[in-house]
XYZ file of N, CA and C in Angstrom:
654
model
N -2.294 20.840 22.459
C -2.010 21.448 21.161
C -2.412 20.490 20.035
N -3.086 21.005 19.027
C -3.549 20.189 17.917
C -2.388 19.870 16.991
N -2.243 18.607 16.668
C -1.210 18.179 15.728
C -1.723 18.419 14.314
N -1.081 19.340 13.538
C -1.594 19.646 12.200
C -1.544 18.458 11.256
N -0.612 17.518 11.478
C -0.532 16.350 10.612
C -1.532 15.270 11.010
N -2.123 15.448 12.181
C -3.104 14.466 12.649
C -4.525 14.903 12.347
N -4.767 16.201 12.452
C -6.134 16.692 12.322
C -6.312 17.755 11.244
N -5.232 18.132 10.576
C -5.320 19.193 9.586
C -6.004 18.766 8.305
N -6.191 19.749 7.409
C -6.874 19.489 6.142
C -5.924 19.558 4.954
N -4.661 19.711 5.204
C -3.691 19.784 4.116
C -3.524 18.409 3.474
N -3.007 18.367 2.244
C -2.733 17.067 1.619
C -1.807 16.193 2.458
N -0.848 16.829 3.141
C 0.069 16.066 3.991
C -0.672 15.418 5.152
N -1.585 16.180 5.766
C -2.360 15.642 6.886
C -3.276 14.511 6.420
N -3.873 14.676 5.250
C -4.723 13.619 4.712
C -3.920 12.353 4.438
N -2.700 12.529 3.930
C -1.845 11.369 3.653
C -1.484 10.636 4.937
N -1.222 11.389 6.006
C -0.896 10.779 7.296
C -2.096 10.000 7.823
N -3.283 10.597 7.726
C -4.491 9.902 8.190
C -4.730 8.636 7.379
N -4.550 8.731 6.079
C -4.763 7.570 5.223
C -3.782 6.461 5.564
N -2.556 6.828 5.844
C -1.562 5.819 6.216
C -1.954 5.130 7.515
N -2.475 5.889 8.479
C -2.943 5.289 9.730
C -4.080 4.317 9.461
N -4.990 4.718 8.605
C -6.133 3.859 8.267
C -5.656 2.541 7.680
N -4.709 2.601 6.746
C -4.226 1.386 6.091
C -3.483 0.487 7.068
N -2.703 1.083 7.954
C -1.983 0.292 8.951
C -2.969 -0.416 9.878
N -3.954 0.325 10.364
C -4.948 -0.259 11.274
C -5.727 -1.372 10.583
N -6.180 -1.118 9.370
C -6.946 -2.133 8.643
C -6.103 -3.377 8.392
N -4.830 -3.177 8.062
C -3.939 -4.316 7.850
C -3.734 -5.126 9.113
N -3.614 -4.443 10.245
C -3.434 -5.152 11.517
C -4.684 -5.944 11.891
N -5.848 -5.354 11.682
C -7.094 -6.066 11.979
C -7.254 -7.283 11.069
N -6.929 -7.100 9.792
C -7.019 -8.218 8.850
C -6.063 -9.333 9.237
N -4.853 -8.973 9.621
C -3.868 -9.981 10.018
C -4.337 -10.756 11.237
N -5.002 -10.054 12.152
C -5.429 -10.693 13.397
C -6.618 -11.619 13.212
N -7.531 -11.267 12.289
C -8.754 -12.060 12.213
C -9.357 -12.246 10.846
N -8.627 -11.888 9.789
C -9.151 -12.077 8.451
C -10.166 -11.023 8.044
N -10.868 -11.305 6.971
C -11.818 -10.354 6.392
C -12.871 -9.917 7.401
N -13.420 -10.855 8.145
C -14.519 -10.543 9.060
C -14.085 -9.652 10.213
N -12.790 -9.581 10.484
C -12.301 -8.782 11.611
C -12.182 -7.300 11.277
N -12.291 -6.957 10.011
C -12.155 -5.557 9.598
C -13.534 -4.907 9.601
N -13.761 -4.026 10.573
C -15.019 -3.289 10.679
C -14.714 -1.803 10.552
N -15.479 -1.124 9.746
C -15.197 0.288 9.474
C -15.215 1.123 10.756
N -16.163 0.863 11.642
C -16.238 1.636 12.884
C -14.984 1.432 13.734
N -14.500 0.189 13.790
C -13.300 -0.107 14.568
C -12.068 0.519 13.926
N -12.003 0.482 12.599
C -10.881 1.116 11.897
C -10.853 2.606 12.204
N -12.006 3.260 12.113
C -12.079 4.695 12.386
C -11.647 5.008 13.816
N -12.106 4.192 14.753
C -11.755 4.415 16.159
C -10.255 4.286 16.386
N -9.666 3.208 15.881
C -8.242 2.969 16.118
C -7.354 3.931 15.336
N -7.838 4.384 14.175
C -7.063 5.339 13.379
C -7.296 6.772 13.833
N -8.209 6.944 14.777
C -8.510 8.251 15.373
C -9.020 9.246 14.336
N -9.977 8.771 13.531
C -10.673 9.655 12.608
C -12.163 9.372 12.746
N -12.983 10.272 12.228
C -14.425 10.054 12.308
C -14.846 8.994 11.296
N -15.954 8.334 11.597
C -16.465 7.314 10.689
C -16.846 7.931 9.347
N -17.391 9.137 9.381
C -17.776 9.803 8.128
C -16.554 10.105 7.270
N -15.450 10.468 7.912
C -14.215 10.704 7.154
C -13.726 9.422 6.510
N -13.785 8.324 7.253
C -13.351 7.042 6.696
C -14.195 6.663 5.484
N -15.497 6.893 5.572
C -16.366 6.562 4.435
C -16.150 7.507 3.256
N -15.605 8.684 3.503
C -15.221 9.542 2.378
C -14.017 8.951 1.657
N -13.142 8.324 2.417
C -11.984 7.668 1.807
C -12.401 6.403 1.058
N -13.216 5.584 1.714
C -13.581 4.270 1.171
C -15.067 4.012 1.394
N -15.822 3.691 0.343
C -17.263 3.466 0.500
C -17.615 2.187 1.246
N -16.675 1.251 1.355
C -16.925 0.016 2.096
C -15.594 -0.578 2.523
N -15.666 -1.579 3.389
C -14.426 -2.196 3.850
C -13.749 -2.977 2.733
N -14.507 -3.413 1.728
C -13.884 -4.119 0.611
C -12.899 -3.213 -0.120
N -13.306 -1.970 -0.353
C -12.405 -1.029 -1.012
C -11.205 -0.710 -0.129
N -11.437 -0.637 1.163
C -10.346 -0.385 2.099
C -9.339 -1.530 2.072
N -9.821 -2.759 2.178
C -8.914 -3.911 2.162
C -8.178 -3.987 0.832
N -8.871 -3.670 -0.256
C -8.233 -3.677 -1.571
C -7.047 -2.725 -1.592
N -7.192 -1.567 -0.969
C -6.091 -0.605 -0.950
C -4.973 -1.054 -0.016
N -5.310 -1.750 1.059
C -4.274 -2.319 1.925
C -3.433 -3.319 1.136
N -4.098 -4.133 0.333
C -3.379 -5.105 -0.500
C -2.506 -4.383 -1.513
N -3.025 -3.310 -2.092
C -2.223 -2.528 -3.044
C -0.972 -1.972 -2.365
N -1.127 -1.531 -1.146
C 0.031 -1.024 -0.408
C 1.075 -2.123 -0.223
N 0.604 -3.333 0.036
C 1.518 -4.470 0.177
C 2.253 -4.729 -1.134
N 1.558 -4.583 -2.250
C 2.189 -4.772 -3.552
C 3.222 -3.688 -3.840
N 2.943 -2.475 -3.404
C 3.922 -1.399 -3.575
C 5.195 -1.712 -2.800
N 5.037 -2.224 -1.590
C 6.213 -2.612 -0.807
C 6.958 -3.760 -1.477
N 6.205 -4.704 -2.043
C 6.850 -5.811 -2.746
C 7.638 -5.292 -3.940
N 7.066 -4.379 -4.696
C 7.771 -3.829 -5.858
C 9.054 -3.121 -5.429
N 8.971 -2.341 -4.369
C 10.164 -1.658 -3.861
C 11.206 -2.662 -3.398
N 10.744 -3.748 -2.778
C 11.660 -4.786 -2.311
C 12.325 -5.488 -3.487
N 11.569 -5.717 -4.564
C 12.146 -6.347 -5.750
C 13.222 -5.449 -6.350
N 12.976 -4.153 -6.379
C 13.958 -3.219 -6.931
C 15.208 -3.165 -6.065
N 15.033 -3.128 -4.753
C 16.193 -3.013 -3.858
C 16.921 -4.336 -3.678
N 16.185 -5.442 -3.757
C 16.800 -6.777 -3.643
C 16.382 -7.593 -4.860
N 16.913 -7.204 -5.997
C 16.478 -7.782 -7.266
C 16.794 -9.272 -7.306
N 15.873 -10.081 -7.838
C 16.116 -11.529 -7.916
C 17.423 -11.843 -8.630
N 18.168 -12.771 -8.086
C 19.494 -13.096 -8.631
C 19.456 -14.250 -9.624
N 18.295 -14.849 -9.818
C 18.200 -15.972 -10.745
C 18.511 -15.515 -12.171
N 19.020 -16.425 -12.975
C 19.496 -16.071 -14.309
C 18.371 -15.992 -15.343
N 17.333 -16.781 -15.190
C 16.315 -16.856 -16.237
C 15.073 -16.046 -15.872
N 14.340 -15.532 -16.882
C 13.120 -14.771 -16.608
C 12.085 -15.558 -15.809
N 11.918 -16.841 -16.119
C 10.882 -17.600 -15.405
C 11.239 -17.789 -13.933
N 12.528 -17.914 -13.625
C 12.938 -18.047 -12.223
C 12.735 -16.735 -11.473
N 12.985 -15.625 -12.143
C 12.787 -14.328 -11.488
C 11.298 -14.039 -11.287
N 10.467 -14.432 -12.257
C 9.018 -14.274 -12.084
C 8.520 -15.135 -10.925
N 9.039 -16.356 -10.835
C 8.662 -17.237 -9.727
C 9.084 -16.647 -8.390
N 10.236 -15.997 -8.362
C 10.713 -15.358 -7.142
C 9.716 -14.318 -6.651
N 9.142 -13.562 -7.585
C 8.130 -12.564 -7.228
C 6.909 -13.237 -6.606
N 6.448 -14.312 -7.217
C 5.262 -15.008 -6.717
C 5.491 -15.582 -5.322
N 6.659 -16.159 -5.117
C 6.980 -16.737 -3.813
C 7.073 -15.638 -2.753
N 7.688 -14.520 -3.105
C 7.793 -13.412 -2.155
C 6.427 -12.786 -1.876
N 5.571 -12.738 -2.889
C 4.219 -12.219 -2.677
C 3.434 -13.133 -1.740
N 3.602 -14.430 -1.905
C 2.942 -15.386 -1.011
C 3.448 -15.215 0.414
N 4.758 -15.024 0.555
C 5.321 -14.787 1.885
C 4.744 -13.508 2.481
N 4.519 -12.497 1.624
C 4.013 -11.215 2.101
C 2.612 -11.287 2.678
N 1.761 -12.158 2.122
C 0.397 -12.249 2.662
C 0.325 -13.148 3.889
N 1.420 -13.842 4.186
C 1.456 -14.658 5.413
C 2.077 -13.825 6.535
N 1.450 -12.746 6.870
C 1.977 -11.863 7.910
C 2.064 -12.603 9.236
N 3.240 -12.560 9.837
C 3.469 -13.198 11.143
C 3.121 -14.681 11.125
N 3.166 -15.287 9.947
C 2.875 -16.710 9.846
C 1.405 -17.059 9.977
N 0.534 -16.052 10.011
C -0.895 -16.297 10.181
C -1.617 -16.237 8.833
N -2.878 -16.653 8.835
C -3.664 -16.701 7.602
C -4.616 -15.523 7.453
N -4.720 -14.685 8.485
C -5.725 -13.630 8.482
C -5.611 -12.670 7.317
N -4.410 -12.133 7.096
C -4.246 -11.147 6.030
C -4.505 -11.779 4.666
N -4.000 -12.999 4.470
C -4.233 -13.698 3.202
C -5.726 -13.921 2.980
N -6.446 -14.274 4.046
C -7.890 -14.477 3.938
C -8.580 -13.191 3.509
N -8.204 -12.074 4.120
C -8.805 -10.792 3.755
C -8.468 -10.424 2.315
N -7.212 -10.632 1.930
C -6.780 -10.284 0.576
C -7.523 -11.099 -0.471
N -7.671 -12.391 -0.228
C -8.354 -13.250 -1.197
C -9.855 -12.981 -1.238
N -10.407 -12.476 -0.147
C -11.840 -12.175 -0.105
C -12.207 -11.040 -1.051
N -11.252 -10.157 -1.341
C -11.523 -9.028 -2.244
C -10.710 -9.138 -3.525
N -10.115 -10.299 -3.768
C -9.162 -10.450 -4.876
C -9.778 -10.129 -6.224
N -11.006 -10.561 -6.465
C -11.630 -10.370 -7.772
C -12.542 -9.151 -7.826
N -12.531 -8.346 -6.771
C -13.374 -7.162 -6.764
C -12.739 -6.070 -7.607
N -13.479 -5.494 -8.580
C -12.894 -4.410 -9.376
C -12.626 -3.198 -8.510
N -11.545 -2.494 -8.814
C -11.174 -1.315 -8.040
C -11.890 -0.096 -8.600
N -12.650 0.590 -7.769
C -13.428 1.734 -8.225
C -12.534 2.947 -8.448
N -12.699 3.569 -9.606
C -11.965 4.798 -9.875
C -12.598 5.984 -9.163
N -13.779 5.780 -8.572
C -14.471 6.868 -7.891
C -13.965 7.087 -6.470
N -13.285 6.076 -5.910
C -12.777 6.229 -4.550
C -11.666 7.274 -4.553
N -11.866 8.436 -3.909
C -10.937 9.559 -4.073
C -9.542 9.303 -3.561
N -9.361 8.399 -2.614
C -8.039 8.215 -2.036
C -7.408 6.887 -2.425
N -8.011 6.193 -3.407
C -7.411 4.956 -3.879
C -6.081 5.267 -4.554
N -5.058 4.485 -4.241
C -3.709 4.772 -4.723
C -3.177 3.597 -5.527
N -2.080 3.886 -6.244
C -1.301 2.827 -6.891
C -2.140 1.995 -7.855
N -2.922 2.639 -8.711
C -3.825 1.904 -9.590
C -3.080 1.002 -10.564
N -1.834 1.351 -10.919
C -1.123 0.575 -11.926
C -0.317 -0.580 -11.383
N -0.387 -0.821 -10.087
C 0.452 -1.847 -9.476
C -0.334 -3.140 -9.317
N 0.206 -4.225 -9.868
C -0.340 -5.547 -9.604
C 0.788 -6.558 -9.750
N 0.480 -7.817 -9.482
C 1.516 -8.856 -9.551
C 2.095 -8.979 -10.949
N 1.262 -8.793 -11.966
C 1.753 -8.882 -13.338
C 2.825 -7.834 -13.608
N 2.584 -6.624 -13.146
C 3.554 -5.543 -13.324
C 4.880 -5.882 -12.652
N 4.807 -6.436 -11.454
C 6.027 -6.744 -10.708
C 6.753 -7.934 -11.322
N 6.005 -8.942 -11.780
C 6.649 -10.073 -12.457
C 7.329 -9.635 -13.743
N 6.678 -8.774 -14.495
C 7.272 -8.258 -15.732
C 8.568 -7.515 -15.434
N 8.553 -6.695 -14.387
C 9.753 -5.968 -13.986
C 10.890 -6.924 -13.659
N 10.597 -7.955 -12.883
C 11.639 -8.895 -12.472
C 12.112 -9.765 -13.627
N 11.196 -10.184 -14.476
C 11.549 -11.113 -15.550
C 12.324 -10.443 -16.670
N 11.881 -9.250 -17.078
C 12.468 -8.645 -18.277
C 12.956 -7.217 -18.102
N 12.667 -6.586 -16.980
C 13.139 -5.227 -16.766
C 12.074 -4.177 -17.016
N 12.331 -2.986 -16.505
C 11.371 -1.882 -16.533
C 10.992 -1.476 -17.951
N 11.953 -1.452 -18.855
C 11.718 -0.911 -20.190
C 11.185 -1.937 -21.182
N 11.119 -3.176 -20.784
C 10.675 -4.215 -21.718
C 9.201 -4.048 -22.074
N 8.892 -4.168 -23.347
C 7.510 -4.110 -23.818
C 7.045 -5.543 -24.050
N 6.131 -5.981 -23.239
C 5.752 -7.391 -23.294
C 4.948 -7.705 -24.553
N 5.123 -8.933 -25.032
C 4.341 -9.419 -26.164
C 2.984 -9.903 -25.663
N 2.110 -10.193 -26.616
C 0.789 -10.689 -26.237
C 0.901 -12.013 -25.482
N 1.772 -12.905 -25.953
C 1.908 -14.200 -25.282
C 2.528 -14.046 -23.898
N 3.435 -13.096 -23.738
C 4.004 -12.840 -22.415
C 2.940 -12.289 -21.470
N 2.104 -11.397 -21.983
C 1.011 -10.865 -21.168
C 0.089 -11.989 -20.707
N -0.263 -12.867 -21.638
C -1.155 -13.976 -21.300
C -0.524 -14.892 -20.255
N 0.779 -15.132 -20.386
C 1.473 -15.983 -19.412
C 1.453 -15.346 -18.027
N 1.717 -14.040 -17.955
C 1.703 -13.345 -16.669
C 0.301 -13.329 -16.069
N -0.702 -13.128 -16.910
C -2.085 -13.121 -16.442
C -2.464 -14.477 -15.849
N -2.061 -15.551 -16.518
C -2.339 -16.891 -16.004
C -1.605 -17.147 -14.694
N -0.369 -16.673 -14.600
C 0.393 -16.859 -13.361
C -0.252 -16.117 -12.198
N -0.748 -14.910 -12.463
C -1.409 -14.152 -11.404
C -2.651 -14.900 -10.912
N -3.426 -15.459 -11.848
C -4.613 -16.229 -11.464
C -4.230 -17.497 -10.702
N -3.168 -18.161 -11.142
C -2.705 -19.370 -10.454
C -2.204 -19.046 -9.052
N -1.559 -17.897 -8.906
C -1.097 -17.478 -7.576
C -2.297 -17.369 -6.632
N -3.344 -16.696 -7.080
C -4.532 -16.524 -6.240
C -5.157 -17.867 -5.878
N -5.305 -18.746 -6.860
C -5.946 -20.034 -6.593
C -5.117 -20.892 -5.647
N -3.798 -20.795 -5.739
C -2.942 -21.561 -4.834
C -2.979 -21.007 -3.417
N -3.066 -19.687 -3.281
C -3.201 -19.099 -1.947
C -4.522 -19.537 -1.317
N -5.591 -19.551 -2.102
C -6.887 -20.012 -1.592
C -6.803 -21.474 -1.168
N -6.128 -22.302 -1.968
C -5.970 -23.721 -1.611
C -5.185 -23.876 -0.316
N -4.183 -23.028 -0.106
C -3.429 -23.048 1.156
C -4.325 -22.632 2.319
N -5.144 -21.596 2.115
C -6.060 -21.156 3.165
C -7.043 -22.259 3.540
N -7.465 -23.028 2.544
C -8.422 -24.110 2.788
C -7.769 -25.354 3.378
N -6.445 -25.343 3.498
C -5.747 -26.486 4.064
C -5.383 -27.563 3.069
N -5.622 -27.308 1.785
C -5.327 -28.315 0.777
C -3.880 -28.365 0.346
N -3.140 -27.281 0.592
C -1.733 -27.213 0.206
C -0.912 -26.679 1.367
N 0.316 -27.159 1.478
C 1.254 -26.604 2.455
C 1.969 -25.415 1.829
N 2.707 -24.679 2.644
C 3.496 -23.563 2.125
C 4.490 -24.060 1.084
N 5.154 -25.166 1.381
C 6.125 -25.727 0.433
C 5.443 -26.151 -0.862
N 4.237 -26.714 -0.754
C 3.485 -27.106 -1.949
C 3.228 -25.900 -2.847
N 2.774 -24.815 -2.240
C 2.463 -23.614 -3.011
C 3.715 -23.085 -3.697
N 4.812 -22.974 -2.950
C 6.058 -22.484 -3.536
C 6.481 -23.340 -4.726
N 6.412 -24.649 -4.569
C 6.817 -25.557 -5.651
C 5.915 -25.394 -6.868
N 4.624 -25.310 -6.638
C 3.683 -25.183 -7.753
C 3.873 -23.867 -8.495
N 4.164 -22.809 -7.764
C 4.388 -21.516 -8.403
C 5.640 -21.543 -9.273
N 6.678 -22.189 -8.794
C 7.914 -22.280 -9.583
C 7.704 -23.114 -10.847
N 6.986 -24.219 -10.710
C 6.710 -25.067 -11.876
C 5.859 -24.307 -12.893
N 4.834 -23.621 -12.414
C 3.956 -22.869 -13.317
C 4.722 -21.770 -14.043
N 5.592 -21.067 -13.324
C 6.380 -20.009 -13.958
C 7.290 -20.579 -15.038
N 7.899 -21.717 -14.758
C 8.787 -22.322 -15.757
C 8.004 -22.722 -17.006
N 6.863 -23.329 -16.808
C 6.101 -23.829 -17.958
C 5.446 -22.718 -18.765
N 5.095 -21.627 -18.109
C 4.401 -20.552 -18.813
C 5.340 -19.475 -19.347
N 6.398 -19.162 -18.602
C 7.284 -18.070 -18.994
C 8.404 -18.535 -19.914
N 8.974 -19.700 -19.628
C 10.121 -20.154 -20.421
C 9.821 -20.218 -21.916
N 8.664 -20.737 -22.355
C 8.406 -20.806 -23.798
C 8.225 -19.445 -24.469
N 7.916 -18.394 -23.693
C 7.647 -17.080 -24.299
C 8.709 -16.058 -23.936
N 9.802 -16.489 -23.340
C 10.817 -15.544 -22.873
C 11.400 -14.713 -23.994
N 11.485 -15.295 -25.193
C 12.093 -14.587 -26.315
C 11.066 -14.062 -27.299
N 9.801 -13.961 -26.874
C 8.769 -13.449 -27.771
C 9.078 -12.014 -28.160
N 8.839 -11.628 -29.423
C 9.134 -10.256 -29.838
C 8.228 -9.267 -29.131
N 8.730 -8.077 -28.773
C 7.898 -7.085 -28.100
C 6.836 -6.533 -29.036
N 5.720 -6.107 -28.471
C 4.679 -5.481 -29.275
C 4.973 -3.997 -29.391
N 4.415 -3.354 -30.412
C 4.682 -1.938 -30.624
C 3.958 -1.077 -29.607
N 2.798 -1.517 -29.177
C 2.001 -0.757 -28.222
C 1.583 -1.687 -27.098
N 2.071 -1.422 -25.888
C 1.803 -2.322 -24.759
C 0.315 -2.438 -24.467
N -0.479 -1.401 -24.835
C -1.911 -1.470 -24.568
C -2.576 -2.597 -25.350
N -1.965 -2.990 -26.475
C -2.550 -4.065 -27.268
C -2.523 -5.387 -26.517
N -1.641 -5.490 -25.542
C -1.555 -6.742 -24.788
C -2.814 -7.003 -23.990
N -3.596 -5.937 -23.742
C -4.812 -6.110 -22.968
C -5.976 -6.627 -23.803
N -5.808 -6.649 -25.112
C -6.909 -7.067 -25.959
C -7.037 -8.582 -25.967
N -8.262 -9.084 -25.987
C -8.436 -10.541 -26.014
C -7.933 -11.129 -27.313
N -7.535 -12.398 -27.246
C -7.033 -13.084 -28.418
C -8.199 -13.468 -29.306
N -8.069 -13.233 -30.597
C -9.124 -13.606 -31.532
C -9.174 -15.111 -31.676
N -10.366 -15.663 -31.724
C -10.506 -17.105 -31.860
C -10.433 -17.505 -33.331
């Protein structure tokens, strides 16, 4: 008997197939890093045709990018359900960074982190029909933890979060290269959060959050 959620064409069936694809790709990445994720192998293990997989994602880079986004969605949900208990915004932002670093160290291995960092700076295509969670990134989650859902960040707060996100990536890469230990990365993230967030914690909110995306005039 054909399982309608496995082979059907309904939105529910497509969502189930997509979830299988992301799980399989994440497992392959965890086992062997970026190079271990092959579209043909993903299609085989997820039990879908290769052509269907390419309809979802034009390349494995886009696929891995969405796997990382899924990890961020889980992190955001975890932050909401187990909200950081630290008293200051910079400590709560650091908590997010440390938990995100823990999240890419799946099973204590470097594979998933390697895959995630390999596509870290790749722009996310709006043309990919099944790309999800476009608004989720580390900055969004740090803002939530530091100041709350309704807070409208100032330009300086946006810049601080943007710098922290970049520092998080560079520290993960340094750990992958063997230059930093896990404890080193955690310590550096906490120091960076304190130095960047603490001075701007009381910055006045901007009237339009979209203005935070504009570059600073020289």
